[in-house]
mmCIF file of C-alpha atoms in Angstrom:
data_model
loop_
_atom_site.group_PDB
_atom_site.id
_atom_site.type_symbol
_atom_site.label_atom_id
_atom_site.label_comp_id
_atom_site.label_asym_id
_atom_site.label_seq_id
_atom_site.Cartn_x
_atom_site.Cartn_y
_atom_site.Cartn_z
ATOM 1 C CA UNK M 1 14.733 -8.096 23.434
ATOM 2 C CA UNK M 2 15.139 -11.791 22.685
ATOM 3 C CA UNK M 3 11.624 -12.538 23.942
ATOM 4 C CA UNK M 4 10.281 -10.775 20.821
ATOM 5 C CA UNK M 5 11.772 -13.702 18.931
ATOM 6 C CA UNK M 6 10.958 -16.597 21.257
ATOM 7 C CA UNK M 7 7.337 -15.634 21.965
ATOM 8 C CA UNK M 8 6.318 -16.510 18.402
ATOM 9 C CA UNK M 9 7.706 -20.021 18.692
ATOM 10 C CA UNK M 10 5.531 -21.317 21.537
ATOM 11 C CA UNK M 11 3.907 -18.802 23.882
ATOM 12 C CA UNK M 12 2.214 -16.866 21.068
ATOM 13 C CA UNK M 13 2.463 -19.456 18.287
ATOM 14 C CA UNK M 14 0.478 -18.000 15.371
ATOM 15 C CA UNK M 15 -1.334 -21.257 14.539
ATOM 16 C CA UNK M 16 -2.049 -22.797 17.918
ATOM 17 C CA UNK M 17 -2.307 -19.826 20.272
ATOM 18 C CA UNK M 18 -3.253 -16.736 18.224
ATOM 19 C CA UNK M 19 -5.070 -18.992 15.694
ATOM 20 C CA UNK M 20 -4.149 -16.909 12.649
ATOM 21 C CA UNK M 21 -3.574 -18.057 9.074
ATOM 22 C CA UNK M 22 -5.664 -21.201 9.376
ATOM 23 C CA UNK M 23 -6.831 -21.113 5.750
ATOM 24 C CA UNK M 24 -3.390 -21.790 4.206
ATOM 25 C CA UNK M 25 -2.627 -24.092 7.127
ATOM 26 C CA UNK M 26 -5.569 -26.325 6.242
ATOM 27 C CA UNK M 27 -4.757 -26.203 2.562
ATOM 28 C CA UNK M 28 -1.002 -26.835 2.329
ATOM 29 C CA UNK M 29 -0.434 -29.125 5.315
ATOM 30 C CA UNK M 30 -0.986 -32.260 3.213
ATOM 31 C CA UNK M 31 2.729 -32.822 2.560
ATOM 32 C CA UNK M 32 5.833 -31.980 4.566
ATOM 33 C CA UNK M 33 7.581 -30.413 1.569
ATOM 34 C CA UNK M 34 4.660 -27.995 1.031
ATOM 35 C CA UNK M 35 4.827 -26.967 4.688
ATOM 36 C CA UNK M 36 8.534 -26.178 4.325
ATOM 37 C CA UNK M 37 8.002 -24.175 1.132
ATOM 38 C CA UNK M 38 5.042 -22.267 2.497
ATOM 39 C CA UNK M 39 6.932 -21.608 5.741
ATOM 40 C CA UNK M 40 9.924 -20.214 3.854
ATOM 41 C CA UNK M 41 7.651 -17.962 1.782
ATOM 42 C CA UNK M 42 5.829 -16.662 4.851
ATOM 43 C CA UNK M 43 9.091 -16.014 6.753
ATOM 44 C CA UNK M 44 10.457 -14.002 3.819
ATOM 45 C CA UNK M 45 7.288 -11.940 3.338
ATOM 46 C CA UNK M 46 6.877 -11.412 7.081
ATOM 47 C CA UNK M 47 10.490 -10.215 7.416
ATOM 48 C CA UNK M 48 10.102 -7.807 4.503
ATOM 49 C CA UNK M 49 6.760 -6.428 5.587
ATOM 50 C CA UNK M 50 7.660 -6.068 9.276
ATOM 51 C CA UNK M 51 10.956 -4.382 8.348
ATOM 52 C CA UNK M 52 9.384 -1.816 6.045
ATOM 53 C CA UNK M 53 6.268 -1.205 8.116
ATOM 54 C CA UNK M 54 8.472 -0.524 11.134
ATOM 55 C CA UNK M 55 10.944 1.589 9.136
ATOM 56 C CA UNK M 56 8.133 3.705 7.693
ATOM 57 C CA UNK M 57 6.050 3.839 10.888
ATOM 58 C CA UNK M 58 6.567 7.598 11.258
ATOM 59 C CA UNK M 59 6.183 8.246 7.535
ATOM 60 C CA UNK M 60 2.906 6.427 6.846
ATOM 61 C CA UNK M 61 -0.096 8.517 7.998
ATOM 62 C CA UNK M 62 -2.559 6.700 10.282
ATOM 63 C CA UNK M 63 -5.416 7.126 7.766
ATOM 64 C CA UNK M 64 -3.792 5.199 4.942
ATOM 65 C CA UNK M 65 -1.826 2.651 6.955
ATOM 66 C CA UNK M 66 -3.833 -0.411 5.837
ATOM 67 C CA UNK M 67 -3.519 0.283 2.067
ATOM 68 C CA UNK M 68 0.167 1.053 2.571
ATOM 69 C CA UNK M 69 0.744 -2.235 4.428
ATOM 70 C CA UNK M 70 -1.118 -4.169 1.748
ATOM 71 C CA UNK M 71 1.010 -2.609 -1.004
ATOM 72 C CA UNK M 72 4.197 -3.516 0.873
ATOM 73 C CA UNK M 73 3.010 -7.069 1.588
ATOM 74 C CA UNK M 74 1.713 -7.638 -1.940
ATOM 75 C CA UNK M 75 5.026 -6.491 -3.393
ATOM 76 C CA UNK M 76 6.954 -9.031 -1.348
ATOM 77 C CA UNK M 77 4.488 -11.799 -2.168
ATOM 78 C CA UNK M 78 4.754 -11.047 -5.887
ATOM 79 C CA UNK M 79 8.541 -11.192 -5.590
ATOM 80 C CA UNK M 80 8.386 -14.569 -3.834
ATOM 81 C CA UNK M 81 5.938 -15.838 -6.455
ATOM 82 C CA UNK M 82 8.083 -14.716 -9.394
ATOM 83 C CA UNK M 83 11.328 -16.046 -7.899
ATOM 84 C CA UNK M 84 9.681 -19.394 -7.091
ATOM 85 C CA UNK M 85 8.296 -19.679 -10.622
ATOM 86 C CA UNK M 86 11.709 -18.924 -12.072
ATOM 87 C CA UNK M 87 14.029 -20.867 -9.782
ATOM 88 C CA UNK M 88 11.889 -23.390 -7.833
ATOM 89 C CA UNK M 89 9.237 -24.445 -10.373
ATOM 90 C CA UNK M 90 8.287 -27.714 -8.643
ATOM 91 C CA UNK M 91 7.638 -25.972 -5.352
ATOM 92 C CA UNK M 92 5.718 -23.217 -7.117
ATOM 93 C CA UNK M 93 3.579 -25.855 -8.828
ATOM 94 C CA UNK M 94 2.898 -27.687 -5.565
ATOM 95 C CA UNK M 95 1.909 -24.573 -3.650
ATOM 96 C CA UNK M 96 -0.136 -23.214 -6.533
ATOM 97 C CA UNK M 97 -2.465 -20.402 -5.622
ATOM 98 C CA UNK M 98 -1.447 -20.380 -1.943
ATOM 99 C CA UNK M 99 1.682 -18.366 -2.650
ATOM 100 C CA UNK M 100 -0.422 -15.478 -3.954
ATOM 101 C CA UNK M 101 -2.748 -15.953 -1.009
ATOM 102 C CA UNK M 102 0.084 -15.068 1.412
ATOM 103 C CA UNK M 103 -1.054 -11.467 0.675
ATOM 104 C CA UNK M 104 -4.210 -12.021 2.677
ATOM 105 C CA UNK M 105 -2.607 -14.316 5.256
ATOM 106 C CA UNK M 106 -3.757 -12.663 8.454
ATOM 107 C CA UNK M 107 -0.468 -13.422 10.253
ATOM 108 C CA UNK M 108 1.361 -10.895 8.088
ATOM 109 C CA UNK M 109 -1.132 -8.024 8.236
ATOM 110 C CA UNK M 110 -1.741 -8.936 11.879
ATOM 111 C CA UNK M 111 1.933 -8.545 12.816
ATOM 112 C CA UNK M 112 2.217 -5.282 10.855
ATOM 113 C CA UNK M 113 -0.800 -3.821 12.642
ATOM 114 C CA UNK M 114 -0.277 -5.326 16.100
ATOM 115 C CA UNK M 115 3.491 -5.150 16.361
ATOM 116 C CA UNK M 116 5.646 -3.566 13.661
ATOM 117 C CA UNK M 117 3.807 -0.245 13.493
ATOM 118 C CA UNK M 118 4.751 0.640 17.079
ATOM 119 C CA UNK M 119 8.081 -1.121 17.581
ATOM 120 C CA UNK M 120 11.634 -0.472 16.380
ATOM 121 C CA UNK M 121 13.036 -2.101 13.256
ATOM 122 C CA UNK M 122 15.230 -4.605 15.094
ATOM 123 C CA UNK M 123 12.370 -5.657 17.401
ATOM 124 C CA UNK M 124 10.080 -6.055 14.394
ATOM 125 C CA UNK M 125 12.582 -8.199 12.530
ATOM 126 C CA UNK M 126 12.940 -10.459 15.587
ATOM 127 C CA UNK M 127 9.162 -10.637 15.881
ATOM 128 C CA UNK M 128 8.882 -11.569 12.177
ATOM 129 C CA UNK M 129 11.512 -14.298 12.541
ATOM 130 C CA UNK M 130 9.847 -15.736 15.637
ATOM 131 C CA UNK M 131 6.341 -15.652 14.204
ATOM 132 C CA UNK M 132 7.507 -16.996 10.831
ATOM 133 C CA UNK M 133 9.441 -19.866 12.378
ATOM 134 C CA UNK M 134 6.561 -20.525 14.792
ATOM 135 C CA UNK M 135 4.179 -20.727 11.839
ATOM 136 C CA UNK M 136 6.546 -23.052 9.978
ATOM 137 C CA UNK M 137 6.971 -25.312 13.021
ATOM 138 C CA UNK M 138 3.213 -25.534 13.514
ATOM 139 C CA UNK M 139 2.682 -26.236 9.827
ATOM 140 C CA UNK M 140 5.422 -28.887 9.880
ATOM 141 C CA UNK M 141 3.891 -30.666 12.876
ATOM 142 C CA UNK M 142 0.419 -30.728 11.294
ATOM 143 C CA UNK M 143 1.672 -31.820 7.882
ATOM 144 C CA UNK M 144 3.867 -34.538 9.392
ATOM 145 C CA UNK M 145 0.920 -36.044 11.250
ATOM 146 C CA UNK M 146 -1.393 -35.693 8.252
ATOM 147 C CA UNK M 147 1.011 -37.083 5.686
ATOM 148 C CA UNK M 148 2.129 -40.035 7.818
ATOM 149 C CA UNK M 149 -1.414 -41.049 8.775
ATOM 150 C CA UNK M 150 -3.209 -39.945 5.634
ATOM 151 C CA UNK M 151 -0.818 -41.197 2.963
ATOM 152 C CA UNK M 152 1.857 -43.222 4.786
ATOM 153 C CA UNK M 153 4.635 -41.089 3.323
ATOM 154 C CA UNK M 154 6.948 -38.228 4.244
ATOM 155 C CA UNK M 155 7.735 -36.087 1.197
ATOM 156 C CA UNK M 156 10.980 -34.115 1.317
ATOM 157 C CA UNK M 157 13.194 -32.696 -1.415
ATOM 158 C CA UNK M 158 14.481 -35.210 -3.972
ATOM 159 C CA UNK M 159 18.274 -35.420 -4.351
ATOM 160 C CA UNK M 160 20.531 -37.991 -6.012
ATOM 161 C CA UNK M 161 18.912 -41.408 -6.228
ATOM 162 C CA UNK M 162 16.475 -40.555 -3.460
ATOM 163 C CA UNK M 163 13.126 -39.489 -4.943
ATOM 164 C CA UNK M 164 12.287 -37.399 -1.875
ATOM 165 C CA UNK M 165 9.511 -39.643 -0.580
ATOM 166 C CA UNK M 166 9.935 -41.778 2.558
ATOM 167 C CA UNK M 167 7.358 -44.570 2.532
ATOM 168 C CA UNK M 168 6.277 -45.871 5.894
ATOM 169 C CA UNK M 169 5.539 -49.607 5.911
ATOM 170 C CA UNK M 170 2.044 -50.820 6.914
ATOM 171 C CA UNK M 171 0.431 -47.334 6.828
ATOM 172 C CA UNK M 172 1.504 -46.814 3.192
ATOM 173 C CA UNK M 173 -0.637 -49.752 2.087
ATOM 174 C CA UNK M 174 -3.656 -48.793 4.153
ATOM 175 C CA UNK M 175 -3.580 -45.058 4.916
ATOM 176 C CA UNK M 176 -6.354 -43.287 6.833
ATOM 177 C CA UNK M 177 -7.402 -41.155 3.864
ATOM 178 C CA UNK M 178 -9.709 -38.831 5.788
ATOM 179 C CA UNK M 179 -6.696 -37.348 7.615
ATOM 180 C CA UNK M 180 -5.402 -36.142 4.254
ATOM 181 C CA UNK M 181 -8.673 -34.366 3.461
ATOM 182 C CA UNK M 182 -9.884 -31.030 4.860
ATOM 183 C CA UNK M 183 -11.869 -32.768 7.597
ATOM 184 C CA UNK M 184 -8.707 -34.467 8.800
ATOM 185 C CA UNK M 185 -6.884 -31.144 8.850
ATOM 186 C CA UNK M 186 -9.500 -29.642 11.154
ATOM 187 C CA UNK M 187 -9.420 -32.712 13.406
ATOM 188 C CA UNK M 188 -5.625 -32.699 13.668
ATOM 189 C CA UNK M 189 -5.447 -28.940 14.321
ATOM 190 C CA UNK M 190 -8.234 -29.231 16.918
ATOM 191 C CA UNK M 191 -6.559 -32.050 18.830
ATOM 192 C CA UNK M 192 -3.172 -30.328 18.708
ATOM 193 C CA UNK M 193 -4.666 -27.061 19.963
ATOM 194 C CA UNK M 194 -6.411 -28.982 22.746
ATOM 195 C CA UNK M 195 -3.135 -30.622 23.686
ATOM 196 C CA UNK M 196 -1.196 -27.327 23.764
ATOM 197 C CA UNK M 197 -3.940 -25.637 25.801
ATOM 198 C CA UNK M 198 -3.866 -28.533 28.276
ATOM 199 C CA UNK M 199 -0.083 -28.170 28.610
ATOM 200 C CA UNK M 200 -0.363 -24.411 29.190
ATOM 201 C CA UNK M 201 -3.043 -24.865 31.873
ATOM 202 C CA UNK M 202 -1.023 -27.583 33.596
ATOM 203 C CA UNK M 203 2.039 -25.338 33.640
ATOM 204 C CA UNK M 204 0.062 -22.489 35.174
ATOM 205 C CA UNK M 205 -1.409 -24.782 37.841
ATOM 206 C CA UNK M 206 2.043 -26.002 38.819
ATOM 207 C CA UNK M 207 3.289 -22.431 39.147
ATOM 208 C CA UNK M 208 0.381 -21.555 41.404
ATOM 209 C CA UNK M 209 0.973 -24.651 43.515
ATOM 210 C CA UNK M 210 4.643 -23.720 43.827
ATOM 211 C CA UNK M 211 3.783 -20.238 44.971
ATOM 212 C CA UNK M 212 1.218 -21.555 47.454
ATOM 213 C CA UNK M 213 3.690 -23.994 48.978
ATOM 214 C CA UNK M 214 6.344 -21.277 49.131
ATOM 215 C CA UNK M 215 3.961 -19.046 51.072
ATOM 216 C CA UNK M 216 3.197 -21.905 53.512
ATOM 217 C CA UNK M 217 6.869 -22.446 54.243
ATOM 218 C CA UNK E 1 -6.872 20.175 2.290
ATOM 219 C CA UNK E 2 -3.122 20.123 2.782
ATOM 220 C CA UNK E 3 -3.455 16.936 4.787
ATOM 221 C CA UNK E 4 -5.168 15.107 1.944
ATOM 222 C CA UNK E 5 -2.511 16.192 -0.545
ATOM 223 C CA UNK E 6 0.323 15.060 1.715
ATOM 224 C CA UNK E 7 -1.435 11.749 2.480
ATOM 225 C CA UNK E 8 -2.118 11.136 -1.211
ATOM 226 C CA UNK E 9 1.440 12.003 -2.158
ATOM 227 C CA UNK E 10 2.822 9.586 0.440
ATOM 228 C CA UNK E 11 0.592 6.751 -0.741
ATOM 229 C CA UNK E 12 1.600 7.526 -4.315
ATOM 230 C CA UNK E 13 5.266 7.417 -3.346
ATOM 231 C CA UNK E 14 4.890 4.024 -1.634
ATOM 232 C CA UNK E 15 3.040 2.593 -4.644
ATOM 233 C CA UNK E 16 5.533 4.068 -7.115
ATOM 234 C CA UNK E 17 8.529 2.561 -5.298
ATOM 235 C CA UNK E 18 6.780 -0.808 -4.960
ATOM 236 C CA UNK E 19 5.853 -0.803 -8.649
ATOM 237 C CA UNK E 20 9.374 0.007 -9.830
ATOM 238 C CA UNK E 21 10.925 -2.676 -7.603
ATOM 239 C CA UNK E 22 8.434 -5.230 -8.945
ATOM 240 C CA UNK E 23 9.108 -4.107 -12.498
ATOM 241 C CA UNK E 24 12.782 -4.794 -11.938
ATOM 242 C CA UNK E 25 12.124 -8.251 -10.409
ATOM 243 C CA UNK E 26 9.802 -9.082 -13.297
ATOM 244 C CA UNK E 27 12.441 -8.053 -15.829
ATOM 245 C CA UNK E 28 14.910 -10.440 -14.169
ATOM 246 C CA UNK E 29 12.600 -13.442 -13.764
ATOM 247 C CA UNK E 30 10.367 -13.171 -16.841
ATOM 248 C CA UNK E 31 12.843 -14.550 -19.418
ATOM 249 C CA UNK E 32 13.776 -17.404 -17.035
ATOM 250 C CA UNK E 33 10.103 -18.331 -16.544
ATOM 251 C CA UNK E 34 9.346 -18.109 -20.278
ATOM 252 C CA UNK E 35 12.279 -20.322 -21.214
ATOM 253 C CA UNK E 36 11.319 -22.842 -18.552
ATOM 254 C CA UNK E 37 7.734 -22.963 -19.900
ATOM 255 C CA UNK E 38 8.957 -23.534 -23.471
ATOM 256 C CA UNK E 39 11.352 -26.249 -22.262
ATOM 257 C CA UNK E 40 8.620 -27.913 -20.184
ATOM 258 C CA UNK E 41 6.214 -27.948 -23.136
ATOM 259 C CA UNK E 42 8.889 -29.446 -25.403
ATOM 260 C CA UNK E 43 9.774 -32.111 -22.828
ATOM 261 C CA UNK E 44 6.112 -32.915 -22.249
ATOM 262 C CA UNK E 45 5.431 -33.276 -25.972
ATOM 263 C CA UNK E 46 8.444 -35.535 -26.451
ATOM 264 C CA UNK E 47 7.679 -37.698 -23.421
ATOM 265 C CA UNK E 48 4.052 -38.261 -24.450
ATOM 266 C CA UNK E 49 4.900 -40.248 -27.583
ATOM 267 C CA UNK E 50 8.639 -40.931 -27.418
ATOM 268 C CA UNK E 51 8.759 -43.044 -30.594
ATOM 269 C CA UNK E 52 7.210 -40.350 -32.800
ATOM 270 C CA UNK E 53 8.281 -37.014 -34.216
ATOM 271 C CA UNK E 54 6.113 -34.118 -33.046
ATOM 272 C CA UNK E 55 5.040 -31.673 -35.762
ATOM 273 C CA UNK E 56 3.892 -28.047 -35.630
ATOM 274 C CA UNK E 57 0.854 -26.924 -33.623
ATOM 275 C CA UNK E 58 -2.386 -26.621 -35.591
ATOM 276 C CA UNK E 59 -4.750 -24.223 -33.832
ATOM 277 C CA UNK E 60 -8.431 -25.130 -33.451
ATOM 278 C CA UNK E 61 -11.030 -22.335 -33.332
ATOM 279 C CA UNK E 62 -14.531 -22.438 -31.845
ATOM 280 C CA UNK E 63 -13.899 -25.406 -29.564
ATOM 281 C CA UNK E 64 -14.109 -25.107 -25.768
ATOM 282 C CA UNK E 65 -12.128 -28.251 -25.066
ATOM 283 C CA UNK E 66 -9.682 -28.791 -27.933
ATOM 284 C CA UNK E 67 -7.498 -25.720 -28.393
ATOM 285 C CA UNK E 68 -5.111 -27.225 -30.909
ATOM 286 C CA UNK E 69 -3.269 -30.353 -31.975
ATOM 287 C CA UNK E 70 0.198 -31.507 -32.958
ATOM 288 C CA UNK E 71 0.388 -34.252 -35.602
ATOM 289 C CA UNK E 72 2.939 -36.930 -34.627
ATOM 290 C CA UNK E 73 4.800 -38.750 -37.400
ATOM 291 C CA UNK E 74 6.626 -42.050 -37.264
ATOM 292 C CA UNK E 75 8.790 -43.161 -40.215
ATOM 293 C CA UNK E 76 7.350 -40.295 -42.267
ATOM 294 C CA UNK E 77 3.762 -41.495 -41.790
ATOM 295 C CA UNK E 78 1.154 -39.939 -39.558
ATOM 296 C CA UNK E 79 1.067 -41.980 -36.361
ATOM 297 C CA UNK E 80 -0.926 -40.083 -33.725
ATOM 298 C CA UNK E 81 -2.060 -36.650 -32.542
ATOM 299 C CA UNK E 82 -1.193 -34.763 -29.379
ATOM 300 C CA UNK E 83 -4.188 -32.652 -28.406
ATOM 301 C CA UNK E 84 -3.990 -29.490 -26.318
ATOM 302 C CA UNK E 85 -7.081 -29.849 -24.107
ATOM 303 C CA UNK E 86 -8.808 -27.690 -21.478
ATOM 304 C CA UNK E 87 -10.860 -29.160 -18.636
ATOM 305 C CA UNK E 88 -12.711 -27.731 -15.658
ATOM 306 C CA UNK E 89 -11.014 -28.653 -12.393
ATOM 307 C CA UNK E 90 -11.713 -27.853 -8.767
ATOM 308 C CA UNK E 91 -9.468 -24.793 -8.774
ATOM 309 C CA UNK E 92 -10.201 -23.571 -12.302
ATOM 310 C CA UNK E 93 -8.929 -24.489 -15.721
ATOM 311 C CA UNK E 94 -6.881 -27.628 -16.341
ATOM 312 C CA UNK E 95 -4.395 -27.684 -19.197
ATOM 313 C CA UNK E 96 -3.986 -31.228 -20.475
ATOM 314 C CA UNK E 97 -1.759 -32.632 -23.206
ATOM 315 C CA UNK E 98 -2.884 -36.021 -24.488
ATOM 316 C CA UNK E 99 -1.756 -38.308 -27.291
ATOM 317 C CA UNK E 100 -4.466 -40.054 -29.337
ATOM 318 C CA UNK E 101 -4.329 -42.571 -32.158
ATOM 319 C CA UNK E 102 -6.494 -42.018 -35.247
ATOM 320 C CA UNK E 103 -9.188 -44.322 -33.832
ATOM 321 C CA UNK E 104 -9.489 -42.166 -30.712
ATOM 322 C CA UNK E 105 -7.447 -44.440 -28.432
ATOM 323 C CA UNK E 106 -5.508 -42.644 -25.693
ATOM 324 C CA UNK E 107 -1.745 -43.254 -25.872
ATOM 325 C CA UNK E 108 -0.592 -41.052 -23.005
ATOM 326 C CA UNK E 109 -1.772 -38.091 -20.924
ATOM 327 C CA UNK E 110 -0.037 -35.313 -19.026
ATOM 328 C CA UNK E 111 -1.614 -32.666 -16.794
ATOM 329 C CA UNK E 112 0.133 -29.330 -17.334
ATOM 330 C CA UNK E 113 -0.819 -25.979 -15.704
ATOM 331 C CA UNK E 114 -3.522 -26.260 -13.050
ATOM 332 C CA UNK E 115 -4.630 -24.759 -9.747
ATOM 333 C CA UNK E 116 -5.745 -27.957 -8.041
ATOM 334 C CA UNK E 117 -5.448 -28.506 -4.290
ATOM 335 C CA UNK E 118 -1.983 -29.722 -3.249
ATOM 336 C CA UNK E 119 -2.104 -33.316 -2.016
ATOM 337 C CA UNK E 120 -5.542 -33.978 -3.551
ATOM 338 C CA UNK E 121 -6.247 -32.873 -7.120
ATOM 339 C CA UNK E 122 -2.540 -32.152 -7.671
ATOM 340 C CA UNK E 123 -1.867 -35.887 -7.543
ATOM 341 C CA UNK E 124 -3.155 -36.012 -11.120
ATOM 342 C CA UNK E 125 0.201 -34.549 -12.200
ATOM 343 C CA UNK E 126 1.843 -37.912 -11.516
ATOM 344 C CA UNK E 127 2.150 -40.301 -14.479
ATOM 345 C CA UNK E 128 0.596 -43.195 -12.460
ATOM 346 C CA UNK E 129 -2.636 -41.251 -12.203
ATOM 347 C CA UNK E 130 -3.133 -41.291 -15.966
ATOM 348 C CA UNK E 131 -2.676 -45.078 -16.320
ATOM 349 C CA UNK E 132 -6.420 -45.631 -15.916
ATOM 350 C CA UNK E 133 -7.102 -43.647 -19.098
ATOM 351 C CA UNK E 134 -4.408 -45.142 -21.333
ATOM 352 C CA UNK E 135 -5.823 -47.600 -23.869
ATOM 353 C CA UNK E 136 -9.373 -46.307 -23.556
ATOM 354 C CA UNK E 137 -11.205 -44.156 -26.088
ATOM 355 C CA UNK E 138 -10.884 -46.608 -28.972
ATOM 356 C CA UNK E 139 -12.760 -49.865 -28.401
ATOM 357 C CA UNK E 140 -13.199 -49.222 -24.667
ATOM 358 C CA UNK E 141 -14.977 -46.011 -23.581
ATOM 359 C CA UNK E 142 -13.059 -43.345 -21.620
ATOM 360 C CA UNK E 143 -14.037 -43.729 -17.928
ATOM 361 C CA UNK E 144 -15.967 -40.529 -17.164
ATOM 362 C CA UNK E 145 -17.678 -41.747 -13.986
ATOM 363 C CA UNK E 146 -16.163 -43.240 -10.871
ATOM 364 C CA UNK E 147 -18.206 -46.460 -11.256
ATOM 365 C CA UNK E 148 -16.400 -47.125 -14.557
ATOM 366 C CA UNK E 149 -13.106 -47.498 -12.668
ATOM 367 C CA UNK E 150 -11.683 -50.466 -10.805
ATOM 368 C CA UNK E 151 -12.020 -50.350 -7.023
ATOM 369 C CA UNK E 152 -8.372 -49.380 -6.576
ATOM 370 C CA UNK E 153 -8.496 -46.585 -9.162
ATOM 371 C CA UNK E 154 -11.763 -45.295 -7.708
ATOM 372 C CA UNK E 155 -10.130 -45.138 -4.267
ATOM 373 C CA UNK E 156 -7.252 -43.154 -5.729
ATOM 374 C CA UNK E 157 -9.539 -40.402 -7.073
ATOM 375 C CA UNK E 158 -11.556 -40.159 -3.853
ATOM 376 C CA UNK E 159 -11.328 -36.663 -2.435
ATOM 377 C CA UNK E 160 -10.608 -35.210 -5.856
ATOM 378 C CA UNK E 161 -13.613 -36.366 -7.890
ATOM 379 C CA UNK E 162 -13.984 -33.003 -9.625
ATOM 380 C CA UNK E 163 -10.394 -33.111 -10.877
ATOM 381 C CA UNK E 164 -11.020 -36.644 -12.169
ATOM 382 C CA UNK E 165 -14.247 -35.637 -13.928
ATOM 383 C CA UNK E 166 -12.573 -32.594 -15.461
ATOM 384 C CA UNK E 167 -9.729 -34.652 -16.911
ATOM 385 C CA UNK E 168 -12.002 -37.543 -17.966
ATOM 386 C CA UNK E 169 -14.522 -35.331 -19.777
ATOM 387 C CA UNK E 170 -11.785 -33.434 -21.604
ATOM 388 C CA UNK E 171 -10.209 -36.736 -22.675
ATOM 389 C CA UNK E 172 -13.543 -38.159 -23.870
ATOM 390 C CA UNK E 173 -14.077 -35.012 -25.954
ATOM 391 C CA UNK E 174 -10.494 -35.236 -27.245
ATOM 392 C CA UNK E 175 -11.026 -38.848 -28.238
ATOM 393 C CA UNK E 176 -14.053 -37.861 -30.343
ATOM 394 C CA UNK E 177 -12.024 -35.061 -31.908
ATOM 395 C CA UNK E 178 -9.178 -37.449 -32.796
ATOM 396 C CA UNK E 179 -11.674 -39.838 -34.392
ATOM 397 C CA UNK E 180 -12.962 -37.003 -36.592
ATOM 398 C CA UNK E 181 -9.398 -36.162 -37.657
ATOM 399 C CA UNK E 182 -9.187 -39.876 -38.425
ATOM 400 C CA UNK E 183 -5.576 -40.283 -39.469
ATOM 401 C CA UNK E 184 -5.446 -37.180 -41.687
ATOM 402 C CA UNK E 185 -3.084 -34.336 -40.852
#
């Protein structure tokens, strides 16, 4: 049961392994605070859509499943958008059009179609949490690298006297601007994916070696 | 036949429930959003020219860039105008509020609603971004090309040239408009 949750974090990470939702990933991974906001929005929408798609899996006829899923997803996205505009205006301004674009984020429709429609409600909720958190973690990692190298800052939420921006000495005065642009996003995602693939292959090799040596003994 | 009716009815039911839930959420959030927008506009107008008193909006017809202006008074005399401008950004329309003196000189600028890319064009929302425009428009021309900026300012707009051009062109147009108003309310 618990593996429905943990698989989304690393083994089937939506960004690095399934390679879904790259469009918003490229767009909002310029600042850490945007990654957090986008992640929270995606987790909420994913939870709502997976819950209802799974709950209604015997009610929704096969023929109209895609329009039904889109209606459910769009409703949750609109809710997130309205609540953000009303109660988190700065975040809503920063994320701009990408909140509305969660509707067509392939992670959400992908999980509804590939998982929630033939699993129980509790399994689907766990899957949504895992995938959502996995997406957020991936987004955080990319945005951290891009913001530190590309702007020399780490932008978090402002509170008290702290304006929410950590400035990193040296890099702040001479940032590598290309990392902050779309090209940099592709480069960073490519290198990270290469790194994770290398780790996965190495792990597999070790397992095989272990088995081989066990057979020899 | 029966299958189609049942399928249609189910889809209708899903849509109807979704629509009513959204209607409820909208009813809750709409007044909050509207009040926030009014408050933001008021704060923006006051922060643009803090020493002046902002008057009522005068609407402008048949102008693609200038949608209206607020006369600003200081000690009972007309001091400046705040123009409600529209520019073309990378992600669509830019809403800009800018204060001009009667000779077309830019006093202060603020980027309001926009759909620019976070981390690139969105940076124009920061007050530092607008410093390169302040003081231009009167004797100095408004910088509408990157080569009219200092090296440091040009670096800062790199990656978001279209946002810069959109704001700059709207401001240049606004400056001309303020000159035509020429100190009259």
